[in-house]
Amino acid sequence: RPSQHRIVVDAEYQTSGVWTGLRGADVERIERNHGSATVVPLVQLPDNLSGWLGYQEVWDLELGRSPYAFRQASLTVHVGEVGDPVKPQLLRL
C-alpha cells in the first residue's frame, strides 16, 4: 500500500555523516543567508501569511562501536506566503 504521508523526516547519507530533514508533498524550499532549507506549513496567519516549521539533525560518521555520533538538531520557525522562497526566520532552537 502506498504511503499517504505528506510530510516525513528523511535521512541523507553522505561520506562524512547523516543529515535529516523534512521531505514530502507539503514541503517548500526556502532561501536563507547560508544556503537553503526545507520548511512545512505550521499555522495559517492573517494577510495570506503562514507560519512554517523547519527541522534538521546532523550526525557525524565515527569509527568504533557506534558508527554515528549526534552533532546537532535545529528547529526553526519562519513566516511567509505559500510559494515564496523568502520566509524570514523568527525563532531557532
Backbone as a chain_set.jsonl record, in Angstrom:
{"seq": "RPSQHRIVVDAEYQTSGVWTGLRGADVERIERNHGSATVVPLVQLPDNLSGWLGYQEVWDLELGRSPYAFRQASLTVHVGEVGDPVKPQLLRL", "coords": {"N": [[0.843, -1.188, 0.0], [0.654, 2.209, -0.896], [2.312, 4.995, 0.681], [0.593, 7.465, 2.577], [1.563, 9.718, 3.677], [2.226, 13.155, 3.896], [4.263, 14.625, 4.843], [7.473, 13.822, 5.916], [10.255, 12.83, 7.995], [13.358, 12.575, 6.697], [16.395, 10.86, 5.917], [19.646, 11.713, 4.718], [22.389, 10.167, 3.568], [25.831, 10.671, 3.658], [29.383, 10.712, 2.92], [30.637, 11.789, 5.175], [28.765, 11.745, 7.193], [25.358, 11.874, 8.436], [22.499, 13.635, 7.43], [19.408, 14.809, 8.451], [16.135, 15.788, 7.455], [13.102, 17.568, 6.572], [10.783, 16.182, 4.31], [8.531, 15.76, 1.532], [5.156, 16.098, 0.171], [4.049, 18.513, 1.111], [6.183, 20.151, 1.635], [8.274, 23.024, 1.339], [11.001, 24.628, -0.309], [13.239, 27.017, 0.93], [15.056, 30.134, 0.78], [17.989, 30.987, 2.539], [20.351, 32.869, 4.574], [22.679, 31.356, 4.604], [22.679, 29.333, 2.408], [20.08, 26.986, 1.527], [16.919, 25.767, 2.847], [14.442, 23.416, 4.052], [10.962, 23.682, 4.684], [7.811, 23.233, 6.401], [4.23, 23.765, 6.37], [2.909, 25.305, 9.279], [1.035, 26.925, 10.727], [-1.844, 28.846, 9.832], [-1.857, 32.307, 9.198], [-2.999, 35.782, 9.502], [-3.608, 37.861, 6.536], [-2.751, 36.344, 4.223], [-0.45, 35.079, 5.095], [1.661, 32.496, 6.442], [2.765, 30.458, 9.162], [5.762, 28.639, 9.314], [7.544, 25.558, 9.715], [10.785, 24.356, 10.294], [13.167, 21.66, 10.319], [16.124, 19.961, 11.292], [18.64, 17.487, 11.622], [21.972, 16.541, 12.463], [24.391, 14.093, 12.086], [27.554, 12.805, 12.772], [29.885, 10.705, 11.067], [31.636, 8.148, 12.628], [34.402, 6.204, 13.822], [34.473, 3.021, 15.448], [32.516, 1.468, 18.106], [29.908, 2.606, 17.918], [28.625, 3.763, 14.961], [27.742, 6.334, 14.346], [27.727, 9.679, 15.581], [25.875, 11.933, 17.435], [25.522, 15.288, 16.451], [24.123, 17.814, 16.147], [20.847, 19.361, 16.451], [18.243, 21.221, 14.966], [15.48, 23.386, 15.216], [13.335, 25.432, 13.529], [11.346, 28.393, 13.125], [9.518, 30.05, 10.709], [8.117, 32.798, 8.776], [5.854, 33.524, 6.142], [4.575, 33.688, 2.73], [2.751, 31.154, 0.93], [4.578, 29.408, -1.486], [6.469, 31.445, -1.804], [9.906, 31.864, -1.854], [11.273, 33.314, 0.026], [11.217, 33.43, 3.337], [11.289, 34.859, 6.258], [13.206, 34.022, 9.152], [11.93, 33.488, 12.37], [12.441, 32.287, 14.818], [14.823, 30.148, 16.345], [15.709, 27.044, 17.6]], "CA": [[0.0, 0.0, 0.0], [1.469, 3.426, -0.947], [2.256, 5.871, 1.855], [-0.276, 8.633, 2.471], [2.201, 10.803, 4.422], [2.56, 14.331, 3.103], [5.496, 15.146, 5.428], [8.255, 12.816, 6.633], [11.647, 13.147, 8.306], [14.118, 11.694, 5.823], [17.848, 10.944, 6.115], [20.536, 11.731, 3.556], [23.676, 9.623, 3.982], [26.99, 11.125, 2.906], [30.606, 10.08, 3.423], [31.044, 12.326, 6.475], [27.727, 11.612, 8.196], [23.957, 11.813, 8.039], [21.691, 14.839, 7.647], [17.981, 14.534, 8.323], [15.326, 16.978, 7.233], [11.713, 17.349, 6.21], [10.524, 15.901, 2.903], [7.15, 15.375, 1.26], [4.329, 16.909, -0.724], [3.764, 19.833, 1.677], [7.447, 20.823, 1.937], [8.761, 24.069, 0.432], [12.406, 25.014, -0.159], [13.376, 28.461, 1.13], [16.409, 30.686, 0.74], [18.492, 31.518, 3.804], [21.643, 33.544, 4.434], [23.715, 30.336, 4.368], [22.121, 28.234, 1.628], [18.633, 26.829, 1.524], [16.372, 24.864, 3.854], [13.088, 22.982, 3.766], [10.003, 24.005, 5.74], [6.448, 22.735, 6.213], [3.245, 24.67, 6.972], [2.661, 25.103, 10.701], [-0.212, 27.579, 11.123], [-2.297, 29.923, 8.948], [-1.859, 33.615, 9.835], [-3.733, 36.775, 8.697], [-2.992, 38.501, 5.359], [-2.128, 35.34, 3.36], [0.817, 34.602, 5.656], [1.638, 31.244, 7.183], [3.918, 30.084, 9.96], [6.411, 27.47, 8.725], [8.446, 24.861, 10.618], [11.931, 23.677, 9.707], [13.823, 20.732, 11.244], [17.315, 19.314, 10.755], [19.57, 16.798, 12.526], [23.261, 16.215, 11.854], [25.119, 13.012, 12.741], [28.876, 12.606, 12.183], [30.345, 9.331, 10.934], [32.769, 7.923, 13.511], [34.897, 4.835, 13.91], [34.273, 2.442, 16.769], [31.305, 0.69, 18.366], [28.752, 3.308, 17.355], [29.115, 4.398, 13.737], [27.309, 7.726, 14.214], [27.708, 10.49, 16.794], [24.97, 13.073, 17.298], [26.212, 16.58, 16.446], [23.211, 18.909, 16.466], [19.488, 19.381, 15.912], [17.71, 22.581, 14.982], [14.07, 23.577, 14.939], [13.189, 26.842, 13.192], [10.019, 28.888, 12.768], [9.594, 31.092, 9.692], [6.827, 33.357, 8.37], [5.861, 33.906, 4.737], [3.469, 33.247, 1.888], [2.9, 29.898, 0.213], [5.25, 29.551, -2.767], [7.515, 32.471, -1.776], [11.121, 31.272, -1.294], [11.79, 34.156, 1.115], [10.413, 33.317, 4.551], [12.198, 35.233, 7.342], [13.246, 33.185, 10.349], [11.509, 34.163, 13.592], [12.921, 31.61, 16.016], [15.62, 28.933, 16.135], [16.052, 26.297, 18.808]], "C": [[0.882, 1.244, 0.0], [1.273, 4.275, 0.314], [1.372, 7.075, 1.584], [0.33, 9.846, 3.186], [2.569, 11.95, 3.497], [3.845, 14.975, 3.61], [6.182, 14.007, 6.176], [9.62, 13.406, 6.983], [12.474, 12.105, 7.57], [15.608, 11.922, 6.043], [18.58, 10.935, 4.787], [21.918, 11.312, 4.037], [24.767, 10.128, 3.057], [28.231, 10.519, 3.538], [31.004, 10.57, 4.808], [29.978, 12.186, 7.552], [26.334, 11.556, 7.599], [23.289, 13.138, 8.379], [20.239, 14.433, 7.499], [17.25, 15.846, 8.137], [13.926, 16.585, 6.819], [11.578, 17.169, 4.704], [9.036, 15.592, 2.744], [6.413, 16.393, 0.421], [4.09, 18.326, -0.201], [5.012, 20.659, 1.978], [7.755, 21.883, 0.878], [10.227, 24.337, 0.732], [12.46, 26.529, -0.05], [14.837, 28.862, 1.055], [16.762, 31.246, 2.11], [19.816, 32.215, 3.55], [22.765, 32.566, 4.087], [23.098, 29.15, 3.652], [20.61, 28.184, 1.679], [18.221, 25.844, 2.609], [14.985, 24.425, 3.393], [12.202, 23.274, 4.97], [8.644, 23.41, 5.376], [5.476, 23.701, 6.866], [2.975, 24.301, 8.423], [1.305, 25.667, 11.116], [-0.551, 28.672, 10.114], [-2.372, 31.221, 9.757], [-2.676, 34.591, 8.985], [-2.924, 37.244, 7.485], [-2.211, 37.527, 4.474], [-0.76, 34.866, 3.84], [0.597, 33.277, 6.368], [2.881, 31.166, 8.052], [4.451, 28.771, 9.408], [7.4, 26.881, 9.713], [9.552, 24.186, 9.828], [12.59, 22.79, 10.752], [15.027, 20.106, 10.55], [18.091, 18.661, 11.887], [20.85, 16.533, 11.754], [23.942, 15.166, 12.733], [26.444, 12.835, 12.021], [29.196, 11.113, 12.125], [31.61, 9.167, 11.76], [33.203, 6.468, 13.433], [34.638, 4.318, 15.318], [32.954, 1.699, 16.864], [30.059, 1.31, 17.758], [29.202, 4.069, 16.117], [28.743, 5.881, 13.608], [27.288, 8.417, 15.573], [26.821, 11.714, 16.545], [25.763, 14.367, 17.39], [25.284, 17.716, 16.829], [21.82, 18.647, 15.903], [19.027, 20.83, 15.957], [16.25, 22.56, 14.558], [13.885, 25.067, 14.692], [11.736, 27.157, 12.856], [10.207, 30.08, 11.838], [8.195, 31.641, 9.437], [6.923, 33.771, 6.908], [4.65, 33.366, 4.009], [3.79, 31.912, 1.23], [3.551, 30.182, -1.144], [6.349, 30.599, -2.819], [8.774, 31.87, -1.149], [11.76, 32.1, -0.178], [10.801, 34.108, 2.274], [11.338, 33.648, 5.719], [12.067, 34.31, 8.553], [12.865, 34.009, 11.562], [12.166, 33.608, 14.839], [13.749, 30.404, 15.604], [15.957, 28.326, 17.481], [17.06, 25.233, 18.454]], "O": [[1.79, 1.334, 0.827], [0.205, 4.266, 0.926], [1.398, 7.639, 0.49], [-0.318, 10.887, 3.29], [3.157, 11.738, 2.436], [4.456, 15.778, 2.905], [5.553, 13.31, 6.972], [10.081, 14.356, 6.35], [12.315, 10.904, 7.787], [16.035, 13.042, 6.323], [18.188, 10.239, 3.851], [22.547, 12.02, 4.823], [24.655, 10.033, 1.835], [28.141, 9.878, 4.585], [31.651, 9.832, 5.551], [30.248, 12.479, 8.717], [26.15, 11.236, 6.425], [23.481, 13.692, 9.462], [19.874, 13.781, 6.521], [17.697, 16.891, 8.609], [13.606, 15.4, 6.726], [12.179, 17.906, 3.922], [8.367, 15.21, 3.704], [6.969, 17.413, 0.015], [3.941, 19.252, -0.998], [4.904, 21.758, 2.522], [7.532, 21.674, -0.314], [10.65, 24.282, 1.886], [11.822, 27.243, -0.824], [15.735, 28.042, 1.242], [15.942, 31.895, 2.759], [20.347, 32.162, 2.44], [23.693, 32.915, 3.359], [23.001, 28.067, 4.227], [19.944, 29.205, 1.852], [19.06, 25.173, 3.21], [14.425, 24.995, 2.457], [12.623, 23.136, 6.118], [8.363, 23.122, 4.212], [5.842, 24.391, 7.818], [2.831, 23.125, 8.756], [0.517, 24.985, 11.772], [0.341, 29.346, 9.599], [-2.893, 31.23, 10.873], [-3.018, 34.262, 7.849], [-1.711, 37.047, 7.421], [-1.116, 37.858, 4.02], [0.006, 34.304, 3.058], [-0.502, 32.976, 6.834], [3.921, 31.736, 7.722], [3.671, 27.881, 9.069], [8.031, 27.618, 10.471], [9.297, 23.525, 8.821], [12.581, 23.117, 11.939], [14.965, 19.763, 9.37], [18.189, 19.214, 12.983], [20.823, 16.325, 10.541], [24.055, 15.326, 13.948], [26.471, 12.724, 10.795], [28.824, 10.354, 13.02], [32.552, 9.947, 11.62], [32.429, 5.606, 13.017], [34.591, 5.096, 16.271], [32.348, 1.344, 15.853], [29.247, 0.613, 17.15], [30.072, 4.935, 16.21], [29.371, 6.606, 12.836], [26.888, 7.831, 16.579], [27.002, 12.435, 15.563], [26.581, 14.535, 18.294], [25.598, 18.501, 17.724], [21.638, 17.826, 15.004], [19.376, 21.575, 16.873], [15.849, 21.816, 13.663], [14.237, 25.884, 15.543], [10.996, 26.303, 12.367], [10.961, 31.004, 12.142], [7.202, 31.029, 9.832], [7.945, 34.305, 6.476], [3.809, 32.678, 4.588], [4.954, 31.583, 1.002], [3.127, 31.087, -1.863], [7.1, 30.642, -3.794], [8.717, 31.404, -0.011], [12.686, 31.636, 0.487], [9.706, 34.665, 2.205], [12.111, 32.785, 6.137], [10.973, 33.883, 8.921], [13.4, 35.098, 11.773], [12.423, 34.337, 15.797], [13.423, 29.718, 14.635], [16.431, 29.011, 18.388], [17.494, 24.479, 19.326]]}, "num_chains": 1, "name": "protein.A"}
